[in-house]
Structure formats: structure tokens, C-alpha cells
mmCIF file of C-alpha atoms and ligand atoms in Angstrom:
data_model
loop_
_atom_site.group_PDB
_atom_site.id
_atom_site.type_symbol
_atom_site.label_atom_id
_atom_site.label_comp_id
_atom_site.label_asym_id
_atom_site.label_seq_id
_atom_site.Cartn_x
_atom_site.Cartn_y
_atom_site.Cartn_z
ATOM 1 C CA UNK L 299 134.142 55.369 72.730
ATOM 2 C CA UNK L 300 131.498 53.249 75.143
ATOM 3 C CA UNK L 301 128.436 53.895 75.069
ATOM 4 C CA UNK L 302 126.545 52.629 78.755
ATOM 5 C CA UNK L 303 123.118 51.871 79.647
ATOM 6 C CA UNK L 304 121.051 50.526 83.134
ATOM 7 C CA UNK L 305 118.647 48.217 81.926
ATOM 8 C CA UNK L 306 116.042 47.725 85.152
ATOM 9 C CA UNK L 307 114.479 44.265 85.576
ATOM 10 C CA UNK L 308 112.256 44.822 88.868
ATOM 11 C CA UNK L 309 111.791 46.922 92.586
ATOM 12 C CA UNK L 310 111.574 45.554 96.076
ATOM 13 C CA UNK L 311 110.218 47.555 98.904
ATOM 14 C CA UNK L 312 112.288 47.607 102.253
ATOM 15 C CA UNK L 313 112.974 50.035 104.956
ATOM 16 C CA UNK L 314 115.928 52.145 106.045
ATOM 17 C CA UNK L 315 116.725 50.560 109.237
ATOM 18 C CA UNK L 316 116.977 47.179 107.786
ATOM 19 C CA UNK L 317 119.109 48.461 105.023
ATOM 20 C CA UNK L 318 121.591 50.909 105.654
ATOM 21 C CA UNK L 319 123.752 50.321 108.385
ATOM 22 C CA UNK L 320 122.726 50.929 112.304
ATOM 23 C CA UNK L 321 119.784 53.487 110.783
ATOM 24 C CA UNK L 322 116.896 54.008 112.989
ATOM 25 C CA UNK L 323 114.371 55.598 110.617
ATOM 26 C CA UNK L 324 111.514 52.980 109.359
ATOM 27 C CA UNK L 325 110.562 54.698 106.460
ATOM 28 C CA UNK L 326 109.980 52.850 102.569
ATOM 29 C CA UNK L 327 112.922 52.422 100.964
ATOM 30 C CA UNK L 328 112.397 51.278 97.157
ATOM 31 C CA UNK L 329 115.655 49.580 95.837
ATOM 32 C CA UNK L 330 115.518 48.887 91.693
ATOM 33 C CA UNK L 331 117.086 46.102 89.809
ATOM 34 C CA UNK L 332 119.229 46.584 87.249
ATOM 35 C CA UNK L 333 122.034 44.790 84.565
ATOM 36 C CA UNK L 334 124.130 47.189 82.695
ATOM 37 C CA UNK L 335 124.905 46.958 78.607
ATOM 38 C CA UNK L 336 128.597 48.471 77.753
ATOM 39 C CA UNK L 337 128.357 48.943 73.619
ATOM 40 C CA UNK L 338 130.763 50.770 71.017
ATOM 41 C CA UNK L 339 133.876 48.125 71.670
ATOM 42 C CA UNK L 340 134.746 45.409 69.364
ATOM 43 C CA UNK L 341 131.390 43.260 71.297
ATOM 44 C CA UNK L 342 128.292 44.214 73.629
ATOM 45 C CA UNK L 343 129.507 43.807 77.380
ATOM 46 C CA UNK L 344 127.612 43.008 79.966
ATOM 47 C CA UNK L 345 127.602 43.990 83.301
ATOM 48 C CA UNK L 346 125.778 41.255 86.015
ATOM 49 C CA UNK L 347 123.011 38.484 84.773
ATOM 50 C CA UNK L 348 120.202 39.676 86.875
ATOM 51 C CA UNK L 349 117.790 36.586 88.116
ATOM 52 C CA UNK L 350 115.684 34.711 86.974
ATOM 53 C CA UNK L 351 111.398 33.839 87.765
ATOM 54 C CA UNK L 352 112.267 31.938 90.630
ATOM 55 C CA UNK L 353 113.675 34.568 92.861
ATOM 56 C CA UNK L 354 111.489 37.117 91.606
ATOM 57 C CA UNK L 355 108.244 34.893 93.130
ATOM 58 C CA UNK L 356 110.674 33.850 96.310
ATOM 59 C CA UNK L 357 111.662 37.452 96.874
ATOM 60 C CA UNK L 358 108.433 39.444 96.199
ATOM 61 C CA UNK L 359 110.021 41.468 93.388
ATOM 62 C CA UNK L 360 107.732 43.615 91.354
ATOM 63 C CA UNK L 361 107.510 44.309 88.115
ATOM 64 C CA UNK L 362 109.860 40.985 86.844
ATOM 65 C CA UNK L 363 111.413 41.412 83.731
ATOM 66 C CA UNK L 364 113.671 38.724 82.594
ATOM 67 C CA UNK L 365 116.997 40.834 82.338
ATOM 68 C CA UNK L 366 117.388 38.602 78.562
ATOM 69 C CA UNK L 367 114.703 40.568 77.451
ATOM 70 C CA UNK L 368 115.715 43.936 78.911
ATOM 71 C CA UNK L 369 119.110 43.395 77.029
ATOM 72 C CA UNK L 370 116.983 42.208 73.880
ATOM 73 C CA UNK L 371 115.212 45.270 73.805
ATOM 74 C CA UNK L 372 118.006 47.516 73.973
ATOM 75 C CA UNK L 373 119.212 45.600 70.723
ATOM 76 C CA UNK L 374 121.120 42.551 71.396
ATOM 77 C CA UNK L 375 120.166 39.175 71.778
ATOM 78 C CA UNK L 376 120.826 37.486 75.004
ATOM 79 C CA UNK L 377 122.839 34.592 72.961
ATOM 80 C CA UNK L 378 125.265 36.979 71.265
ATOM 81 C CA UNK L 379 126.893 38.835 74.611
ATOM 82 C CA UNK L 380 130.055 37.188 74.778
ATOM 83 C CA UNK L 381 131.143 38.627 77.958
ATOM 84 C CA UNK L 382 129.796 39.211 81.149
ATOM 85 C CA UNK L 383 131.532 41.250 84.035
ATOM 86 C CA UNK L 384 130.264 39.839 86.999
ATOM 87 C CA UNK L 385 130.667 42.317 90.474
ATOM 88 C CA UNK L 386 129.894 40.030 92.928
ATOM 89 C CA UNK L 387 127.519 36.732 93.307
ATOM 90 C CA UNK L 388 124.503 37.958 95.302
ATOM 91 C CA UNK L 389 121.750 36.016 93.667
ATOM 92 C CA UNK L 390 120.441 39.826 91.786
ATOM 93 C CA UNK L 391 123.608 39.526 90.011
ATOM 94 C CA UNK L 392 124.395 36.175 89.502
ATOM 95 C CA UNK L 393 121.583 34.003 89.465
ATOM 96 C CA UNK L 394 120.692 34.758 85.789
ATOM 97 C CA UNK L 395 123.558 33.479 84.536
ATOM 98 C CA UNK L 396 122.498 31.026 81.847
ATOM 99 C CA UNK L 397 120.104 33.504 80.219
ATOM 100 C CA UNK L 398 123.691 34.626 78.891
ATOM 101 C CA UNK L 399 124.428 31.072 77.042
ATOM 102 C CA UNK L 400 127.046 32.359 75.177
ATOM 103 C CA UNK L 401 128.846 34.076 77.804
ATOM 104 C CA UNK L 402 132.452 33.986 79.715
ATOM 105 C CA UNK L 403 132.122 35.595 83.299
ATOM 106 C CA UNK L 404 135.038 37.212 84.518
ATOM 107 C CA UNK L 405 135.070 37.272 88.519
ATOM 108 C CA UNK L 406 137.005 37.982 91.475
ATOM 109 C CA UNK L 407 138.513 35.085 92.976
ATOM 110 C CA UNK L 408 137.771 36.430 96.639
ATOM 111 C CA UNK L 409 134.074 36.168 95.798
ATOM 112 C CA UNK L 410 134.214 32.706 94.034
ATOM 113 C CA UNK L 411 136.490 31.642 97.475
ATOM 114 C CA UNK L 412 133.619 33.227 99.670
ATOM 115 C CA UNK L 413 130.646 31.437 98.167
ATOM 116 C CA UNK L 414 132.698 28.095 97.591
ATOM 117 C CA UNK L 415 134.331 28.234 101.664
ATOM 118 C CA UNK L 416 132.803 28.101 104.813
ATOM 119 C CA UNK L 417 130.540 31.258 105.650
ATOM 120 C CA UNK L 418 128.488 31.181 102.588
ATOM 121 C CA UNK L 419 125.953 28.551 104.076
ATOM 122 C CA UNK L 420 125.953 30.624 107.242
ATOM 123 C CA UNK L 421 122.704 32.764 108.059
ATOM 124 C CA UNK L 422 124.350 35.912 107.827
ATOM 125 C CA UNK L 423 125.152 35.371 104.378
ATOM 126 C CA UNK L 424 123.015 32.525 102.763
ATOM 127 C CA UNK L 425 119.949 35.128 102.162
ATOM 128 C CA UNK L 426 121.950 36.412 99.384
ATOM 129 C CA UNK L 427 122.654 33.289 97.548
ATOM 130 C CA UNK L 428 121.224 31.312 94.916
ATOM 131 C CA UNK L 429 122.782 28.182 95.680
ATOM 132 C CA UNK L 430 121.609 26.238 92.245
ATOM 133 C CA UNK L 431 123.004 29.685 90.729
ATOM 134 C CA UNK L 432 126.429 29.317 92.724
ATOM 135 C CA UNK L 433 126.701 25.510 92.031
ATOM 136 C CA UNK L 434 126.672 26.549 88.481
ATOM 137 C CA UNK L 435 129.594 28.122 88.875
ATOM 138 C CA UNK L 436 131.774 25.218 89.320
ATOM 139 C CA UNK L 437 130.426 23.567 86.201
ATOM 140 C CA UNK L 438 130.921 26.810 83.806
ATOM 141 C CA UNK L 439 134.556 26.955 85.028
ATOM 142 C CA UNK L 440 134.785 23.218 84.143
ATOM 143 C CA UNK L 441 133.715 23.989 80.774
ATOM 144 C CA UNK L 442 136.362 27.406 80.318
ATOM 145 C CA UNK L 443 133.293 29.935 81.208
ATOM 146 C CA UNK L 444 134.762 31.090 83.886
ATOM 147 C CA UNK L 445 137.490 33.795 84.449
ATOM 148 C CA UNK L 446 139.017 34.289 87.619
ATOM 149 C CA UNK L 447 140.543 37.642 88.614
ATOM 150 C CA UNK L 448 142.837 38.726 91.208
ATOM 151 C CA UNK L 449 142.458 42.391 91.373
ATOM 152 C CA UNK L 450 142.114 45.052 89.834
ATOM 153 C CA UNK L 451 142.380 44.573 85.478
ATOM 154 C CA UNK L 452 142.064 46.274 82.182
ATOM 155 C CA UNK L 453 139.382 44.249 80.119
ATOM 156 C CA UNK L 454 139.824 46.529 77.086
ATOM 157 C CA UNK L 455 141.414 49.632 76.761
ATOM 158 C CA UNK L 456 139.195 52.291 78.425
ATOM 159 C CA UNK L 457 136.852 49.591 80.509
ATOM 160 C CA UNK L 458 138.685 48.537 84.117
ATOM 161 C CA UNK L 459 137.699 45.936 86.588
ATOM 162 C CA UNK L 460 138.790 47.464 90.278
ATOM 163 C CA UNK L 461 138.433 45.116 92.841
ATOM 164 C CA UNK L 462 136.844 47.316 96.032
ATOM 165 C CA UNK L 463 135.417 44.084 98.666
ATOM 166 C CA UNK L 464 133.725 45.610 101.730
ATOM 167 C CA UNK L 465 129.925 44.461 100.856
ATOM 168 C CA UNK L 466 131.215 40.854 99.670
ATOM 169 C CA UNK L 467 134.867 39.152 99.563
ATOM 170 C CA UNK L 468 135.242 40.104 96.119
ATOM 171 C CA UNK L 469 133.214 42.911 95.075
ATOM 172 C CA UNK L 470 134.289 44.633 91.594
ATOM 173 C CA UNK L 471 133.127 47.847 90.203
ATOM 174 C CA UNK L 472 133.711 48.981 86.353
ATOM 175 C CA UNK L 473 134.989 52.352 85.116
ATOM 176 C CA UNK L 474 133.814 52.996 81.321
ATOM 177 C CA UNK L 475 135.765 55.553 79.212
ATOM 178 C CA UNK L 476 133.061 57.344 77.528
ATOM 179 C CA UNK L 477 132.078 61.126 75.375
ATOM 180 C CA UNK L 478 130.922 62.374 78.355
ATOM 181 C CA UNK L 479 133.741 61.455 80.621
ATOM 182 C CA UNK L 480 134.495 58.355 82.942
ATOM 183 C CA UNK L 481 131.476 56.177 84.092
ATOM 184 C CA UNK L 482 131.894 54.275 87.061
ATOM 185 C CA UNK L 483 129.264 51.188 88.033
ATOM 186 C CA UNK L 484 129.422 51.159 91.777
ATOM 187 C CA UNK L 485 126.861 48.128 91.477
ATOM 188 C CA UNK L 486 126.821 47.150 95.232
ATOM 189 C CA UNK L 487 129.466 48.893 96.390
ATOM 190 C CA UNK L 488 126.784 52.122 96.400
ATOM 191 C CA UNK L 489 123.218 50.595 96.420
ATOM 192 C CA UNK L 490 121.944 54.206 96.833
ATOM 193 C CA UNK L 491 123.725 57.775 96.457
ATOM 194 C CA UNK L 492 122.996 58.183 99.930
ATOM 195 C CA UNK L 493 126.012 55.662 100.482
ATOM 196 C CA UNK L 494 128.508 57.163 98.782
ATOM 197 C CA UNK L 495 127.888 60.820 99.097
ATOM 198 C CA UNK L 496 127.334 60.592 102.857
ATOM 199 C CA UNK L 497 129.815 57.766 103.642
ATOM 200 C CA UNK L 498 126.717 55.755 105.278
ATOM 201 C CA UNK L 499 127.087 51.638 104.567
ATOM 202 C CA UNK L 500 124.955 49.280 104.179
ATOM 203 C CA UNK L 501 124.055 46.129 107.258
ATOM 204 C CA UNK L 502 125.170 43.348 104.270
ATOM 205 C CA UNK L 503 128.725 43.512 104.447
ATOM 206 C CA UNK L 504 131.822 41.161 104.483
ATOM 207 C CA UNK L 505 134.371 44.202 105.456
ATOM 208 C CA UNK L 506 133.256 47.547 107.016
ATOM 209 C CA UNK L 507 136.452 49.400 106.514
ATOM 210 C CA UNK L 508 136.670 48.080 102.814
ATOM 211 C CA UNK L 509 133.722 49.161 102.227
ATOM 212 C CA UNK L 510 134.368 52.997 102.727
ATOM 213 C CA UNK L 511 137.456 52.282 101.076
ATOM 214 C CA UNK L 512 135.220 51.512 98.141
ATOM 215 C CA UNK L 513 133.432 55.251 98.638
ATOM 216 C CA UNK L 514 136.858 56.742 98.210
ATOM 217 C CA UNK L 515 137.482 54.405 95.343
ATOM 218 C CA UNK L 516 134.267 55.519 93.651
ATOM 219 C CA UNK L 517 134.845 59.126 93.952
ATOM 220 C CA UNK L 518 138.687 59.200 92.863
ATOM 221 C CA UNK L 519 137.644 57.205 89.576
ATOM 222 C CA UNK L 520 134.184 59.792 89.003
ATOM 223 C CA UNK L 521 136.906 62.884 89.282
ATOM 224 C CA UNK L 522 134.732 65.692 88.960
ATOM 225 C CA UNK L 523 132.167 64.429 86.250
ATOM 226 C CA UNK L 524 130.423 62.534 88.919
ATOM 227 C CA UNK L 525 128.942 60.330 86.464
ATOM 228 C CA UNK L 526 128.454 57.444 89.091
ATOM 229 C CA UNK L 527 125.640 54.294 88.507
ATOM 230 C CA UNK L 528 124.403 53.750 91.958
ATOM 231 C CA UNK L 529 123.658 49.842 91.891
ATOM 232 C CA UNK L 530 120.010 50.036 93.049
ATOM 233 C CA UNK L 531 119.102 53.198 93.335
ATOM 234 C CA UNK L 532 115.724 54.949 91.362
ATOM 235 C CA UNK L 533 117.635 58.327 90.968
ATOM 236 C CA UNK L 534 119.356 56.589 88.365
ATOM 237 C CA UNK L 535 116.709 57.245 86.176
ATOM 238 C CA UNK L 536 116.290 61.375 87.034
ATOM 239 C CA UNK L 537 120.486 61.595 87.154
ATOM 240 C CA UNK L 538 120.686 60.126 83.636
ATOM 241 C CA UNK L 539 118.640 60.151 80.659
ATOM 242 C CA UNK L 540 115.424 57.194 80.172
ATOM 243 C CA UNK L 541 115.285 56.610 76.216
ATOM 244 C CA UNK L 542 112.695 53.782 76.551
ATOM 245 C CA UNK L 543 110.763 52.155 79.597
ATOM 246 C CA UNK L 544 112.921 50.464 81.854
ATOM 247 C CA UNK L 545 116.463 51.699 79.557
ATOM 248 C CA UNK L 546 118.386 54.605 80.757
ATOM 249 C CA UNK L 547 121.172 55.782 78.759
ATOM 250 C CA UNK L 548 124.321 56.769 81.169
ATOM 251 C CA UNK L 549 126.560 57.938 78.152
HETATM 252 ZN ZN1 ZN W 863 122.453 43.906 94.496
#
């Protein structure tokens, strides 16, 4: 059985109306950053890289921790994760990339088309890239780092890859067999519960109606354990169980 944990690397400070889709309230809206660490299988797993110093000064992200370290802490070195599930390649969860060295990403080949085609550049989307992170991409796949995924795909038996879309191209969320019951990591396709239990998107999206497909993806994986990992979302840490600053263990 897995055993899953939300390792949190730094907070931002926006508001509602810039965040979730046509909302008019202005009021703080704190969003966390987190990687996620699947152990108990044959190797640690994890889930997104995080970023690294550069964004955190760019972005005014407080309380930077390099997400090698958070992993380090929760007790395995940043060299030694062999695999990395990557959900999509917003610079939070793909510009940290080579703090994994010994890594293979697996990722959706919608998202690498995306960020490798003709809108990435374009304002509406560039905000979210790291483009020294995304030309990286090329030469890991040049060097067999790189798998590419069409759909939806068993990684090992219990741990799924379902390809959902709506807030990128290629957005993937992971469902984790565990004791307690079936995790699922919405990463972005719920930054908040507020998205998914009141069917409310977010403004950064590729595909509105895939992304509340995703909500009804989410749910129908949860069943009734509800034992979703919002992607950004502080509740994580009241929902589920903090063992050590900045670690919460999911199940
Ligand atoms: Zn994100």
C-alpha cells in the first residue's frame, strides 16, 4: 500500500476576482505551493518538481523552500527519486525539474504540444511558463528523460495517471491506492476545494468545459472517501494530518 504526502515549498497572496473565474469579490486569497511524495512501491514517486530561487524572487513567493529539500526532509534525497509524474508544465510544477537529476518525467503529450506550438508565447499563457524550464524539456527527451503519454495510464498497479485538460492542454491528475482508501491529486485541476465542491473554475484555462469535466472526474475517482489533494489550497493542511512543518501526511 502507498503511503502520500504534500510537501509545501511557499504561499502567494492574490485575490478572488483575479483567480477564480468571472468572481467579483476582492478579498485575499492565499494559494500554497506544494510537490507530492508517493512511498511504499518498489521506489519514492514524485509528483511535480516545484521551482526553483528564480521564480520565487520573480513571483514574490513567500516562505521559498527549495522543493529538494522539502523531499529531503521527508527522507529521500532529491538524487534518488527515479520518477517524477509531472501534471502539467506551469512553471510551479515544472520549473524545478533538474533538482530531480536522477529523474524520468512522464507527461501528457497535449501539454508538451501546447508549450512546444504556437499559443505558449502568447500573453494569455506565457505568465505561466518558465521558458529556460520548458526548453529543458526538449533536451531531457533527447537524452530518454522524458515520457510522453497519451491518456489516461497505469504507472504501477494501484497509482493511475488520468488525463483531465481544461486548465492546460494536457493536465493529469493521480489516483493513489492507499489504507485509507483512494487518494486523488487534483493538482491544478482543483487549486482550491471551492473549485471542485462548488463547480466554480478558475480564469487560467485552456478548455472551460474540460475543466468541469475534470470536477466530475475528481469526484467519481474520490467515491465517497473524499480523500481529495486540492493543488494549492491551505485546507490541505486542517483536511489531513501535518507530521512536521511544511509535511502533511494524506495516507
Ligand atoms: Zn499550480
Amino acid at each position: 500500500m502507498y503511503e502520500v504526502y504534500a510537501l509545501k515549498y511557499g504561499e502567494r497572496d492574490t485575490t478572488a476576482c483575479q483567480f477564480f473565474y468571472r468572481e467579483s469579490s476582492h478579498a485575499t486569497l492565499t494559494l500554497h505551493y506544494f510537490v507530492w511524495l508517493i512511498m511504499g512501491g518498489p521506489h519514492p514517486i514524485l509528483v511535480d518538481t516545484g521551482f526553483l530561487d528564480d521564480d520565487a524572487h520573480a513571483r514574490g513567493i513567500r516562505n521559498y523552500v527549495s522543493p529538494a529539500s522539502m523531499v529531503e526532509r521527508a527522507g529521500v534525497k532529491a538524487a534518488d527519486v527515479p520518477l517524477a509524474l509531472i501534471t502539467h508544465l506551469h512553471y510551479d510544477h515544472w520549473a524545478g525539474h533538474s533538482l530531480f537529476p536522477g529523474a524520468e518525467y512522464w507527461i501528457q503529450q497535449d501539454e508538451v504540444a501546447f508549450w512546444t506550438g504556437p499559443y505558449g508565447r502568447t500573453p494569455a499563457f506565457r505568465g505561466s511558463a518558465n521558458v529556460n524550464a520548458l526548453a529543458g524539456l526538449v533536451t531531457l527527451n533527447y537524452a530518454n528523460r522524458v515520457r510522453i503519454i497519451d491518456g489516461d495510464r497505469e504507472v504501477l498497479p494501484g497509482l493511475r495517471l488520468h488525463r483531465v485538460g481544461g486548465h492546460t492542454a494536457g493536465l493529469q491528475i493521480v489516483s493513489v491506492e492507499t489504507a485509507r482508501g483512494t487518494v486523488v491529486l487534483t493538482s491544478d485541476a482543483s487549486h482550491f476545494y471551492h473549485n471542485v465542491e462548488t463547480r466554480h473554475p478558475v480564469q487560467i484555462i485552456t478548455s472551460l468545459p474540460e475543466m468541469l469535466d475534470a470536477f466530475e472526474t475528481i469526484d467519481a475517482l474520490a467515491g465517497a472517501g473524499r480523500l481529495i489533494v486540492a493543488g494549492h489550497d491551505p485546507q490541505v493542511a486542517e483536511r489531513f494530518t501535518p507530521v512536521e512543518p511544511g509535511i502533511i501526511k494524506i495516507a
